[in-house]
mmCIF file of C-alpha atoms and ligand atoms in Angstrom:
data_model
loop_
_atom_site.group_PDB
_atom_site.id
_atom_site.type_symbol
_atom_site.label_atom_id
_atom_site.label_comp_id
_atom_site.label_asym_id
_atom_site.label_seq_id
_atom_site.Cartn_x
_atom_site.Cartn_y
_atom_site.Cartn_z
ATOM 1 C CA MET I 1 74.575 77.679 114.794
ATOM 2 C CA ILE I 2 71.201 79.562 115.205
ATOM 3 C CA THR I 3 70.582 81.455 112.125
ATOM 4 C CA LEU I 4 70.091 85.216 112.506
ATOM 5 C CA ILE I 5 68.711 86.545 109.529
ATOM 6 C CA PRO I 6 64.887 84.692 108.638
ATOM 7 C CA GLU I 7 66.034 82.138 105.928
ATOM 8 C CA THR I 8 63.704 84.238 103.346
ATOM 9 C CA ILE I 9 65.556 86.676 103.345
ATOM 10 C CA GLU I 10 68.485 84.446 103.395
ATOM 11 C CA ASP I 11 67.547 83.059 100.625
ATOM 12 C CA TYR I 12 66.388 86.097 98.927
ATOM 13 C CA ALA I 13 70.517 87.739 98.735
ATOM 14 C CA ARG I 14 71.606 84.572 97.815
ATOM 15 C CA ALA I 15 69.367 85.013 95.014
ATOM 16 C CA HIS I 16 70.922 88.118 95.095
ATOM 17 C CA THR I 17 74.099 87.451 94.353
ATOM 18 C CA VAL I 18 76.799 86.094 92.487
ATOM 19 C CA LYS I 19 75.951 82.374 91.523
ATOM 20 C CA GLU I 20 78.350 79.860 93.137
ATOM 21 C CA SER I 21 80.821 77.846 90.948
ATOM 22 C CA ASP I 22 80.150 74.267 90.593
ATOM 23 C CA LEU I 23 83.350 73.395 92.176
ATOM 24 C CA LEU I 24 82.479 75.313 95.309
ATOM 25 C CA GLN I 25 79.090 73.862 95.211
ATOM 26 C CA ARG I 26 80.365 70.316 95.102
ATOM 27 C CA LEU I 27 82.484 71.313 97.798
ATOM 28 C CA VAL I 28 80.143 72.261 100.110
ATOM 29 C CA LYS I 29 77.660 69.032 99.469
ATOM 30 C CA GLU I 30 81.092 66.846 100.552
ATOM 31 C CA THR I 31 81.578 69.351 103.765
ATOM 32 C CA TYR I 32 78.268 68.004 104.344
ATOM 33 C CA LYS I 33 78.728 64.442 103.612
ATOM 34 C CA GLU I 34 81.815 64.017 105.537
ATOM 35 C CA THR I 35 82.128 66.227 108.148
ATOM 36 C CA ASP I 36 80.272 66.655 111.598
ATOM 37 C CA LEU I 37 79.942 70.347 111.659
ATOM 38 C CA PRO I 38 79.380 71.412 108.087
ATOM 39 C CA GLU I 39 77.936 75.210 108.955
ATOM 40 C CA MET I 40 81.511 75.715 109.821
ATOM 41 C CA GLN I 41 81.680 76.623 106.424
ATOM 42 C CA VAL I 42 81.292 80.415 105.623
ATOM 43 C CA GLY I 43 79.070 78.945 102.713
ATOM 44 C CA HIS I 44 77.854 81.174 99.611
ATOM 45 C CA LEU I 45 76.798 84.463 100.649
ATOM 46 C CA GLU I 46 79.704 85.578 103.187
ATOM 47 C CA GLY I 47 82.307 83.912 100.526
ATOM 48 C CA ALA I 48 81.384 85.991 97.600
ATOM 49 C CA PHE I 49 81.576 88.888 100.169
ATOM 50 C CA LEU I 50 84.903 87.768 100.909
ATOM 51 C CA ARG I 51 85.903 87.427 97.462
ATOM 52 C CA LEU I 52 84.628 91.369 96.936
ATOM 53 C CA LEU I 53 86.296 92.236 99.960
ATOM 54 C CA VAL I 54 90.088 90.784 98.467
ATOM 55 C CA LYS I 55 89.286 92.416 95.073
ATOM 56 C CA SER I 56 88.156 95.819 96.128
ATOM 57 C CA ILE I 57 91.189 96.141 98.846
ATOM 58 C CA GLY I 58 93.877 94.648 95.915
ATOM 59 C CA ALA I 59 95.059 92.381 98.205
ATOM 60 C CA LYS I 60 97.774 90.861 96.522
ATOM 61 C CA ARG I 61 98.796 88.932 100.461
ATOM 62 C CA VAL I 62 96.013 86.816 102.796
ATOM 63 C CA LEU I 63 96.264 85.106 105.698
ATOM 64 C CA GLU I 64 93.541 82.877 106.609
ATOM 65 C CA ILE I 65 93.039 81.460 110.475
ATOM 66 C CA GLY I 66 90.610 77.987 110.297
ATOM 67 C CA THR I 67 90.797 76.554 107.167
ATOM 68 C CA PHE I 68 88.272 73.575 107.328
ATOM 69 C CA THR I 69 87.526 72.303 103.957
ATOM 70 C CA GLY I 70 88.730 75.330 102.427
ATOM 71 C CA TYR I 71 85.677 76.972 100.794
ATOM 72 C CA SER I 72 86.941 80.055 102.783
ATOM 73 C CA THR I 73 90.189 79.456 100.762
ATOM 74 C CA LEU I 74 89.137 79.410 97.540
ATOM 75 C CA VAL I 75 86.599 81.886 97.300
ATOM 76 C CA MET I 76 89.566 83.802 98.755
ATOM 77 C CA ALA I 77 92.040 82.871 96.647
ATOM 78 C CA GLU I 78 89.290 83.612 93.466
ATOM 79 C CA GLY I 79 89.568 87.214 94.472
ATOM 80 C CA LEU I 80 93.527 87.884 93.740
ATOM 81 C CA PRO I 81 95.353 88.499 91.243
ATOM 82 C CA ASN I 82 97.303 85.973 89.275
ATOM 83 C CA ASP I 83 100.708 86.385 91.930
ATOM 84 C CA GLY I 84 98.929 86.361 94.570
ATOM 85 C CA GLU I 85 99.104 84.185 97.190
ATOM 86 C CA ILE I 86 97.038 83.180 100.524
ATOM 87 C CA ILE I 87 98.385 81.086 103.439
ATOM 88 C CA THR I 88 95.798 79.241 105.338
ATOM 89 C CA LEU I 89 96.297 77.465 108.982
ATOM 90 C CA ASP I 90 94.420 75.030 110.344
ATOM 91 C CA ILE I 91 95.471 72.010 112.563
ATOM 92 C CA ASN I 92 93.375 68.941 111.354
ATOM 93 C CA PRO I 93 95.056 66.734 108.343
ATOM 94 C CA ASP I 94 91.864 64.812 107.794
ATOM 95 C CA THR I 95 89.478 68.297 106.605
ATOM 96 C CA THR I 96 92.369 69.937 105.116
ATOM 97 C CA SER I 97 92.875 66.731 103.047
ATOM 98 C CA ILE I 98 88.981 67.489 101.240
ATOM 99 C CA ALA I 99 90.569 71.332 100.466
ATOM 100 C CA LYS I 100 93.319 70.067 99.101
ATOM 101 C CA LYS I 101 91.069 67.817 96.560
ATOM 102 C CA TYR I 102 89.235 71.017 95.687
ATOM 103 C CA TRP I 103 91.978 73.396 95.297
ATOM 104 C CA THR I 104 93.836 71.003 92.805
ATOM 105 C CA GLU I 105 90.663 71.529 90.453
ATOM 106 C CA SER I 106 90.787 75.346 90.482
ATOM 107 C CA PRO I 107 93.093 77.113 88.664
ATOM 108 C CA HIS I 108 92.969 79.314 91.544
ATOM 109 C CA GLY I 109 94.602 76.713 93.377
ATOM 110 C CA LYS I 110 98.251 77.409 93.341
ATOM 111 C CA LYS I 111 97.963 80.674 95.017
ATOM 112 C CA ILE I 112 96.785 78.556 98.299
ATOM 113 C CA ARG I 113 100.072 77.457 100.686
ATOM 114 C CA SER I 114 98.513 75.471 103.530
ATOM 115 C CA ILE I 115 100.280 75.360 107.194
ATOM 116 C CA LEU I 116 99.213 72.088 109.434
ATOM 117 C CA ALA I 117 99.660 73.481 113.032
ATOM 118 C CA PRO I 118 98.928 75.469 116.013
ATOM 119 C CA ALA I 119 97.947 79.068 114.224
ATOM 120 C CA LEU I 120 99.615 80.891 117.278
ATOM 121 C CA ASP I 121 103.151 79.114 116.674
ATOM 122 C CA SER I 122 102.347 79.724 112.809
ATOM 123 C CA ILE I 123 102.054 83.130 112.215
ATOM 124 C CA LYS I 124 105.031 83.566 114.498
ATOM 125 C CA ASN I 125 106.838 82.176 111.764
ATOM 126 C CA LEU I 126 105.555 83.864 109.316
ATOM 127 C CA ASN I 127 107.424 87.009 107.527
ATOM 128 C CA GLY I 128 106.030 90.193 105.619
ATOM 129 C CA LEU I 129 102.804 92.121 105.572
ATOM 130 C CA PHE I 130 99.250 90.781 104.667
ATOM 131 C CA ASP I 131 96.687 92.866 102.908
ATOM 132 C CA MET I 132 93.871 91.323 104.666
ATOM 133 C CA VAL I 133 93.399 88.217 107.888
ATOM 134 C CA PHE I 134 90.551 86.267 108.160
ATOM 135 C CA ILE I 135 90.035 84.747 111.200
ATOM 136 C CA ASP I 136 88.229 82.182 111.550
ATOM 137 C CA ALA I 137 88.999 79.083 114.063
ATOM 138 C CA ASP I 138 88.899 78.540 118.200
ATOM 139 C CA LYS I 139 86.652 81.551 120.470
ATOM 140 C CA GLU I 140 89.052 81.701 122.717
ATOM 141 C CA ASN I 141 92.090 82.551 121.368
ATOM 142 C CA TYR I 142 90.683 85.244 118.845
ATOM 143 C CA ILE I 143 91.903 88.549 120.970
ATOM 144 C CA ASN I 144 95.654 86.184 120.626
ATOM 145 C CA TYR I 145 95.474 85.944 117.187
ATOM 146 C CA PHE I 146 93.994 89.980 116.629
ATOM 147 C CA GLU I 147 97.444 90.912 118.344
ATOM 148 C CA ALA I 148 99.913 88.457 116.695
ATOM 149 C CA CYS I 149 98.166 89.146 113.104
ATOM 150 C CA LEU I 150 98.015 92.955 113.781
ATOM 151 C CA PRO I 151 101.580 94.125 113.222
ATOM 152 C CA LYS I 152 101.881 91.860 110.259
ATOM 153 C CA VAL I 153 98.828 93.749 108.174
ATOM 154 C CA ARG I 154 99.940 96.698 106.252
ATOM 155 C CA GLN I 155 98.242 100.035 106.570
ATOM 156 C CA GLY I 156 95.029 100.101 104.899
ATOM 157 C CA GLY I 157 94.770 96.685 105.480
ATOM 158 C CA LEU I 158 91.638 94.433 107.052
ATOM 159 C CA ILE I 159 91.322 92.122 109.651
ATOM 160 C CA VAL I 160 87.903 89.815 109.244
ATOM 161 C CA ALA I 161 86.648 88.058 111.551
ATOM 162 C CA ASP I 162 83.731 85.575 111.480
ATOM 163 C CA ASN I 163 81.230 84.568 114.401
ATOM 164 C CA VAL I 164 81.630 87.434 115.885
ATOM 165 C CA LEU I 165 77.423 87.756 116.784
ATOM 166 C CA TRP I 166 78.124 83.330 117.981
ATOM 167 C CA SER I 167 74.444 82.622 117.248
ATOM 168 C CA GLY I 168 72.890 86.076 119.574
ATOM 169 C CA LYS I 169 74.935 84.864 122.622
ATOM 170 C CA VAL I 170 76.904 87.607 122.630
ATOM 171 C CA LEU I 171 73.623 89.374 124.214
ATOM 172 C CA ASN I 172 74.017 86.184 127.367
ATOM 173 C CA PRO I 173 77.603 85.480 127.420
ATOM 174 C CA LYS I 174 77.362 82.103 129.368
ATOM 175 C CA GLU I 175 80.244 79.403 127.980
ATOM 176 C CA LYS I 176 83.851 80.367 127.573
ATOM 177 C CA SER I 177 83.514 80.369 123.845
ATOM 178 C CA ASP I 178 80.781 82.647 124.528
ATOM 179 C CA ILE I 179 82.478 85.153 126.751
ATOM 180 C CA ALA I 180 85.686 85.554 124.380
ATOM 181 C CA ILE I 181 83.414 86.682 121.318
ATOM 182 C CA THR I 182 82.336 89.760 123.463
ATOM 183 C CA GLU I 183 85.900 89.676 125.002
ATOM 184 C CA PHE I 184 86.624 89.922 121.336
ATOM 185 C CA ASN I 185 84.068 92.463 119.993
ATOM 186 C CA LYS I 186 84.564 95.375 122.967
ATOM 187 C CA HIS I 187 88.868 94.956 122.207
ATOM 188 C CA LEU I 188 88.214 95.981 119.106
ATOM 189 C CA ILE I 189 85.676 98.354 119.506
ATOM 190 C CA ASN I 190 88.179 100.110 122.044
ATOM 191 C CA ASP I 191 91.214 99.924 119.459
ATOM 192 C CA ARG I 192 92.704 103.402 118.564
ATOM 193 C CA ARG I 193 95.197 100.954 116.284
ATOM 194 C CA VAL I 194 91.800 100.135 114.046
ATOM 195 C CA GLU I 195 88.828 101.526 112.673
ATOM 196 C CA ALA I 196 86.051 98.730 113.346
ATOM 197 C CA VAL I 197 82.710 97.768 111.698
ATOM 198 C CA MET I 198 80.144 94.642 112.901
ATOM 199 C CA LEU I 199 78.034 93.401 109.872
ATOM 200 C CA THR I 200 75.091 91.133 110.539
ATOM 201 C CA VAL I 201 76.231 88.595 107.713
ATOM 202 C CA ARG I 202 75.433 85.068 108.889
ATOM 203 C CA ASP I 203 76.909 84.671 112.215
ATOM 204 C CA GLY I 204 78.401 88.348 112.538
ATOM 205 C CA LEU I 205 81.365 89.856 110.265
ATOM 206 C CA MET I 206 83.926 92.074 112.352
ATOM 207 C CA LEU I 207 86.129 94.011 109.750
ATOM 208 C CA ALA I 208 89.160 96.024 111.330
ATOM 209 C CA TYR I 209 90.562 98.217 109.445
ATOM 210 C CA LYS I 210 94.443 99.249 110.055
ATOM 211 C CA LEU I 211 94.778 102.390 110.256
HETATM 212 C C1 LIG W 301 85.426 77.669 111.652
HETATM 213 S S1 LIG W 301 86.189 75.999 110.987
HETATM 214 C C2 LIG W 301 86.694 77.341 109.682
HETATM 215 C C3 LIG W 301 85.818 77.129 108.335
HETATM 216 C C4 LIG W 301 86.916 77.601 107.282
HETATM 217 N N1 LIG W 301 86.795 78.924 107.159
HETATM 218 C C5 LIG W 301 85.414 77.502 106.089
HETATM 219 O O1 LIG W 301 84.737 78.597 105.699
HETATM 220 O O2 LIG W 301 85.641 76.497 105.553
HETATM 221 C C6 LIG W 301 87.641 76.096 111.927
HETATM 222 C C7 LIG W 301 88.821 76.009 111.828
HETATM 223 O O3 LIG W 301 89.789 76.290 112.642
HETATM 224 C C8 LIG W 301 90.362 75.013 113.045
HETATM 225 N N2 LIG W 301 91.347 75.226 114.056
HETATM 226 C C9 LIG W 301 90.614 75.674 115.774
HETATM 227 N N3 LIG W 301 92.002 75.364 116.387
HETATM 228 C C10 LIG W 301 92.776 75.695 115.409
HETATM 229 C C11 LIG W 301 94.260 76.090 115.961
HETATM 230 N N4 LIG W 301 94.799 76.282 117.393
HETATM 231 N N5 LIG W 301 95.421 76.544 115.340
HETATM 232 C C12 LIG W 301 94.888 75.893 113.313
HETATM 233 N N6 LIG W 301 93.222 76.056 113.720
HETATM 234 C C13 LIG W 301 92.837 76.425 113.960
HETATM 235 C C14 LIG W 301 89.424 74.009 113.313
HETATM 236 O O4 LIG W 301 90.217 72.839 112.994
HETATM 237 C C15 LIG W 301 88.607 74.357 111.922
HETATM 238 O O5 LIG W 301 88.756 73.320 110.583
#
């Protein structure tokens, strides 16, 4: 991932953001040691922002598409009340097993339910409403994820999508994934069912408020 924000500015922002816990720091270390694409992890700044979003909207039920090694899952679980729940979807048992090691070390781990299956299949089988959905999986399915999740989000709830600037490739889309992200961004800004705001946090974060 190409860094869009100058590293010195990122460092300054991180230095003025609530500290990352030792547990999350250890999870980052293991992710860098054991996986091929550790930069997929949301990391300190975006993670702290996601936790604050969960708290700010008083979310009790969150759905995540794309667990990886579980950083974003755990950081959002930390923002939920004791009786809150986060369901997280992935297809990779190896990265999910790294995630589970760290979740069990946290008092917030009991709020997490992981489902290992293609996300579109899992979403179909989920009942009840969510306060927030975090989309962070295969880019070609972003519109499908959005459409499948929107009916399951409460009014005033949020759909948050990661990597919507796609290392800047949205300005000159060539590959399939570049095109998928630009189509997703267009889809959201033209959708009257949501109020969309694109933030230039890390690789771009789309916030869609359900009207
Ligand atoms: C960008 S990573 C998620 C990063 C994670 N949110 C974090 O911050 O650590 C994307 C994840 O999506 C998963 N994924 C890809 N295709 C999927 C699918 N069809 N259904 C569910 N998960 C999928 C991958 O296995 C990968 O772990």
